[in-house]
Coordinates of N, CA, C and O in Angstrom, one line a residue:
X1 N 2.5 24.1 28.9 CA 1.3 23.8 28.1 C 1.7 22.6 27.2 O 2.7 22.6 26.6
X2 N 0.8 21.6 27.2 CA 1.0 20.4 26.3 C 0.8 20.8 24.9 O 0.0 21.6 24.5
X3 N 1.6 20.1 24.0 CA 1.5 20.3 22.6 C 0.2 19.6 22.1 O -0.2 18.6 22.5
X4 N -0.5 20.3 21.1 CA -1.7 19.8 20.6 C -1.4 18.7 19.5 O -2.3 17.9 19.2
X5 N -0.2 18.6 19.1 CA 0.2 17.6 18.1 C 0.8 16.4 18.8 O 1.8 16.6 19.5
X6 N 0.3 15.2 18.5 CA 0.9 14.0 19.2 C 2.4 13.8 18.7 O 2.7 14.2 17.5
X7 N 3.2 13.3 19.5 CA 4.6 13.0 19.1 C 4.6 11.9 18.0 O 3.8 11.0 18.1
X8 N 5.5 12.1 17.1 CA 5.6 11.1 16.0 C 6.4 9.9 16.6 O 7.3 10.0 17.4
X9 N 5.9 8.7 16.2 CA 6.5 7.4 16.7 C 7.7 7.2 15.8 O 7.7 7.4 14.6
X10 N 8.8 6.7 16.4 CA 10.0 6.4 15.6 C 9.6 5.2 14.7 O 9.2 4.2 15.2
X11 N 9.8 5.3 13.4 CA 9.4 4.2 12.5 C 10.0 2.9 12.8 O 9.5 1.8 12.6
X12 N 11.2 2.9 13.4 CA 12.0 1.7 13.7 C 11.2 0.9 14.8 O 11.4 -0.3 14.9
X13 N 10.4 1.6 15.6 CA 9.7 0.9 16.7 C 8.2 0.9 16.5 O 7.5 0.5 17.4
X14 N 7.7 1.3 15.3 CA 6.3 1.4 15.1 C 5.7 0.0 15.0 O 6.2 -0.9 14.2
X15 N 4.7 -0.3 15.8 CA 4.1 -1.7 15.8 C 3.5 -2.1 14.4 O 3.4 -3.2 14.1
X16 N 3.1 -1.1 13.6 CA 2.5 -1.4 12.3 C 3.5 -1.7 11.3 O 3.2 -2.1 10.2
X17 N 4.8 -1.6 11.7 CA 5.9 -1.8 10.7 C 6.6 -3.2 10.9 O 7.5 -3.5 10.2
X18 N 6.0 -4.0 11.8 CA 6.6 -5.3 12.0 C 6.2 -6.2 10.8 O 5.2 -5.9 10.2
X19 N 7.0 -7.3 10.6 CA 6.6 -8.1 9.5 C 5.3 -8.8 9.6 O 4.5 -8.8 8.7
X20 N 4.9 -9.2 10.8 CA 3.5 -9.8 11.0 C 2.4 -8.7 10.7 O 1.4 -9.1 10.1
X21 N 2.6 -7.5 11.1 CA 1.7 -6.4 10.8 C 1.6 -6.1 9.3 O 0.5 -5.9 8.8
X22 N 2.7 -6.1 8.7 CA 2.7 -5.9 7.2 C 2.1 -7.0 6.5 O 1.4 -6.8 5.5
X23 N 2.3 -8.3 7.0 CA 1.6 -9.4 6.3 C 0.1 -9.3 6.5 O -0.7 -9.7 5.6
X24 N -0.4 -8.9 7.7 CA -1.8 -8.7 7.9 C -2.4 -7.6 7.0 O -3.5 -7.8 6.4
X25 N -1.6 -6.5 6.8 CA -2.0 -5.4 5.9 C -2.1 -5.9 4.5 O -3.0 -5.6 3.7
X26 N -1.1 -6.7 4.1 CA -1.1 -7.3 2.8 C -2.3 -8.1 2.5 O -2.9 -8.1 1.5
X27 N -2.7 -8.9 3.5 CA -3.9 -9.8 3.4 C -5.2 -8.9 3.1 O -6.0 -9.3 2.2
X28 N -5.3 -7.8 3.7 CA -6.4 -6.9 3.5 C -6.4 -6.4 2.1 O -7.4 -6.4 1.4
X29 N -5.2 -6.0 1.6 CA -5.0 -5.5 0.2 C -5.4 -6.6 -0.8 O -6.1 -6.3 -1.7
X30 N -4.8 -7.8 -0.5 CA -5.1 -8.9 -1.4 C -6.6 -9.2 -1.5 O -7.1 -9.4 -2.6
X31 N -7.2 -9.3 -0.3 CA -8.6 -9.6 -0.3 C -9.5 -8.6 -0.9 O -10.7 -8.9 -1.4
X32 N -9.0 -7.3 -1.1 CA -9.8 -6.3 -1.8 C -9.8 -6.5 -3.3 O -10.6 -5.9 -4.0
X33 N -8.9 -7.3 -3.8 CA -8.8 -7.7 -5.2 C -8.7 -6.5 -6.1 O -9.4 -6.4 -7.1
X34 N -7.9 -5.5 -5.7 CA -7.7 -4.3 -6.5 C -6.8 -4.5 -7.8 O -6.4 -5.7 -8.0
X35 N -6.7 -3.5 -8.5 CA -5.9 -3.5 -9.7 C -4.5 -2.9 -9.5 O -4.3 -2.3 -8.4
X36 N -3.6 -3.0 -10.5 CA -2.3 -2.4 -10.4 C -2.4 -0.8 -10.3 O -3.3 -0.2 -10.9
X37 N -1.5 -0.3 -9.6 CA -1.4 1.2 -9.6 C -0.5 1.7 -10.8 O -0.3 1.0 -11.7
X38 N 0.0 2.9 -10.6 CA 0.7 3.5 -11.7 C 2.0 2.9 -12.0 O 2.6 3.1 -13.1
X39 N 2.5 2.0 -11.1 CA 3.8 1.3 -11.4 C 3.5 0.0 -12.2 O 4.5 -0.7 -12.6
X40 N 2.3 -0.4 -12.4 CA 1.9 -1.6 -13.2 C 2.0 -2.9 -12.4 O 1.8 -3.9 -13.0
X41 N 2.4 -2.9 -11.1 CA 2.6 -4.1 -10.3 C 1.2 -4.5 -9.9 O 0.5 -3.8 -9.1
X42 N 0.8 -5.8 -10.3 CA -0.4 -6.3 -9.8 C -0.3 -7.0 -8.5 O 0.8 -7.2 -8.0
X43 N -1.4 -7.4 -7.9 CA -1.4 -8.1 -6.6 C -0.7 -9.4 -6.8 O 0.1 -9.9 -6.0
X44 N -1.0 -10.1 -7.9 CA -0.4 -11.4 -8.2 C 1.2 -11.3 -8.3 O 1.9 -12.1 -7.8
X45 N 1.6 -10.2 -9.0 CA 3.1 -10.0 -9.1 C 3.7 -9.7 -7.8 O 4.8 -10.2 -7.5
X46 N 3.1 -8.8 -7.0 CA 3.6 -8.5 -5.7 C 3.7 -9.7 -4.8 O 4.7 -9.9 -4.1
X47 N 2.7 -10.6 -4.9 CA 2.7 -11.8 -4.1 C 3.9 -12.8 -4.5 O 4.3 -13.5 -3.6
X48 N 4.3 -12.8 -5.7 CA 5.4 -13.7 -6.1 C 6.7 -13.5 -5.3 O 7.4 -14.4 -5.1
X49 N 6.9 -12.3 -4.8 CA 8.1 -12.0 -4.0 C 7.6 -11.3 -2.7 O 8.1 -10.2 -2.3
X50 N 6.6 -11.8 -2.1 CA 5.9 -11.2 -1.0 C 6.9 -10.8 0.1 O 6.9 -9.6 0.5
X51 N 7.6 -11.7 0.7 CA 8.5 -11.4 1.8 C 9.6 -10.4 1.4 O 9.9 -9.4 2.2
X52 N 10.1 -10.5 0.2 CA 11.1 -9.5 -0.3 C 10.5 -8.2 -0.4 O 11.1 -7.2 0.0
X53 N 9.3 -8.1 -0.9 CA 8.6 -6.8 -1.1 C 8.3 -6.2 0.3 O 8.5 -4.9 0.5
X54 N 7.8 -7.0 1.2 CA 7.4 -6.4 2.5 C 8.7 -6.0 3.3 O 8.7 -4.9 3.9
X55 N 9.8 -6.8 3.2 CA 11.0 -6.4 3.9 C 11.6 -5.1 3.3 O 12.1 -4.3 4.0
X56 N 11.5 -5.0 2.0 CA 12.0 -3.8 1.3 C 11.2 -2.6 1.8 O 11.8 -1.5 2.1
X57 N 9.9 -2.7 1.8 CA 9.1 -1.6 2.3 C 9.4 -1.3 3.7 O 9.5 -0.1 4.1
X58 N 9.5 -2.3 4.6 CA 9.9 -2.0 6.0 C 11.2 -1.3 6.1 O 11.3 -0.3 6.8
X59 N 12.2 -1.8 5.3 CA 13.5 -1.1 5.4 C 13.5 0.3 4.9 O 14.1 1.2 5.5
X60 N 12.7 0.6 3.8 CA 12.6 2.0 3.3 C 12.0 2.9 4.4 O 12.5 4.0 4.6
X61 N 10.9 2.4 5.0 CA 10.3 3.3 6.0 C 11.2 3.5 7.2 O 11.4 4.7 7.6
X62 N 11.8 2.5 7.7 CA 12.8 2.6 8.8 C 13.9 3.5 8.5 O 14.4 4.3 9.3
X63 N 14.4 3.5 7.3 CA 15.6 4.3 6.9 C 15.2 5.7 6.5 O 16.0 6.6 6.3
X64 N 13.9 6.0 6.4 CA 13.4 7.3 6.0 C 13.5 7.6 4.5 O 13.5 8.7 4.1
X65 N 13.7 6.5 3.7 CA 13.8 6.7 2.3 C 12.6 6.3 1.5 O 12.6 6.4 0.3
X66 N 11.5 5.9 2.2 CA 10.3 5.5 1.5 C 9.7 6.7 0.8 O 9.5 7.8 1.4
X67 N 9.3 6.5 -0.4 CA 8.4 7.5 -1.1 C 7.3 6.8 -1.8 O 7.6 5.7 -2.4
X68 N 6.1 7.3 -1.9 CA 5.0 6.7 -2.5 C 5.3 6.5 -4.0 O 6.0 7.4 -4.6
X69 N 4.8 5.4 -4.6 CA 4.9 5.2 -6.0 C 3.9 6.0 -6.8 O 3.1 6.7 -6.2
X70 N 3.9 5.9 -8.1 CA 3.0 6.7 -9.0 C 1.6 6.1 -8.9 O 1.3 4.9 -8.9
X71 N 0.7 7.1 -8.7 CA -0.7 6.7 -8.7 C -1.3 6.7 -10.1 O -0.7 7.2 -11.1
X72 N -2.4 6.0 -10.3 CA -3.0 5.9 -11.6 C -4.5 6.4 -11.5 O -5.2 6.0 -10.6
X73 N -4.9 7.3 -12.4 CA -6.3 7.7 -12.4 C -7.1 6.8 -13.4 O -6.6 6.5 -14.5
X74 N -8.3 6.4 -13.0 CA -9.1 5.6 -13.9 C -10.5 5.9 -13.7 O -10.9 6.5 -12.7
X75 N -11.4 5.5 -14.5 CA -12.8 5.7 -14.4 C -13.5 4.4 -14.2 O -13.2 3.4 -14.9
X76 N -14.5 4.3 -13.3 CA -15.3 3.2 -13.1 C -16.8 3.5 -13.3 O -17.2 4.6 -12.9
X77 N -17.5 2.6 -13.9 CA -18.9 2.8 -14.1 C -19.6 2.3 -12.8 O -19.5 1.2 -12.4
X78 N -20.4 3.2 -12.2 CA -21.2 2.9 -11.0 C -22.6 3.2 -11.3 O -23.1 4.3 -11.2
X79 N -23.4 2.1 -11.6 CA -24.7 2.3 -12.0 C -24.8 3.0 -13.4 O -24.2 2.6 -14.3
X80 N -25.5 4.1 -13.4 CA -25.6 4.9 -14.6 C -24.6 6.1 -14.7 O -24.7 6.9 -15.6
X81 N -23.7 6.1 -13.8 CA -22.7 7.2 -13.7 C -21.3 6.7 -13.8 O -21.0 5.6 -13.4
X82 N -20.4 7.6 -14.2 CA -18.9 7.2 -14.2 C -18.3 8.0 -13.0 O -18.7 9.1 -12.7
X83 N -17.4 7.3 -12.3 CA -16.7 7.8 -11.2 C -15.2 7.7 -11.4 O -14.7 6.7 -11.8
X84 N -14.5 8.8 -11.2 CA -13.0 8.8 -11.4 C -12.4 8.5 -10.1 O -12.7 9.1 -9.0
X85 N -11.5 7.5 -10.1 CA -10.8 7.1 -8.9 C -9.3 7.2 -9.1 O -8.8 7.2 -10.2
X86 N -8.5 7.2 -8.0 CA -7.1 7.2 -8.0 C -6.7 5.8 -7.4 O -7.1 5.5 -6.3
X87 N -5.8 5.1 -8.1 CA -5.4 3.8 -7.7 C -3.9 3.9 -7.3 O -3.0 4.2 -8.1
X88 N -3.6 3.6 -6.0 CA -2.2 3.6 -5.5 C -1.5 2.3 -5.9 O -2.2 1.3 -6.0
X89 N -0.2 2.3 -5.9 CA 0.5 1.1 -6.1 C 0.2 0.1 -5.0 O -0.1 0.5 -3.8
X90 N 0.3 -1.2 -5.2 CA 0.0 -2.2 -4.2 C 0.8 -2.0 -3.0 O 0.3 -2.0 -1.9
X91 N 2.1 -1.8 -3.2 CA 3.0 -1.6 -2.0 C 2.6 -0.4 -1.1 O 2.7 -0.5 0.1
X92 N 2.1 0.6 -1.7 CA 1.6 1.8 -0.9 C 0.3 1.5 -0.2 O 0.1 2.0 0.9
X93 N -0.5 0.6 -0.8 CA -1.8 0.2 -0.1 C -1.5 -0.6 1.1 O -2.3 -0.7 2.1
X94 N -0.4 -1.3 1.1 CA 0.0 -2.2 2.3 C 0.2 -1.3 3.5 O -0.1 -1.6 4.6
X95 N 0.8 -0.1 3.3 CA 1.1 0.8 4.4 C -0.2 1.5 4.8 O -0.4 1.9 5.9

């Protein structure tokens, strides 16, 4: 009987973990113009060392040492109501 759970892809060979794929994901994050997560790193600051940050993220995932950074809770006014949201660090949004 076949397993109902799909096999996990080895992160070292995952197509979404290539540098071009991470750069494309970065562009989506940047274009969303979000704010800093719980680590305080803004999109502008992340961009200052973009390749270094993307390569470090890639290395951590491949080595199995990646852990998500701290999230930040904040409130946004949407019309006449307030909405509470969680903001992930920029590096986590890239993944």
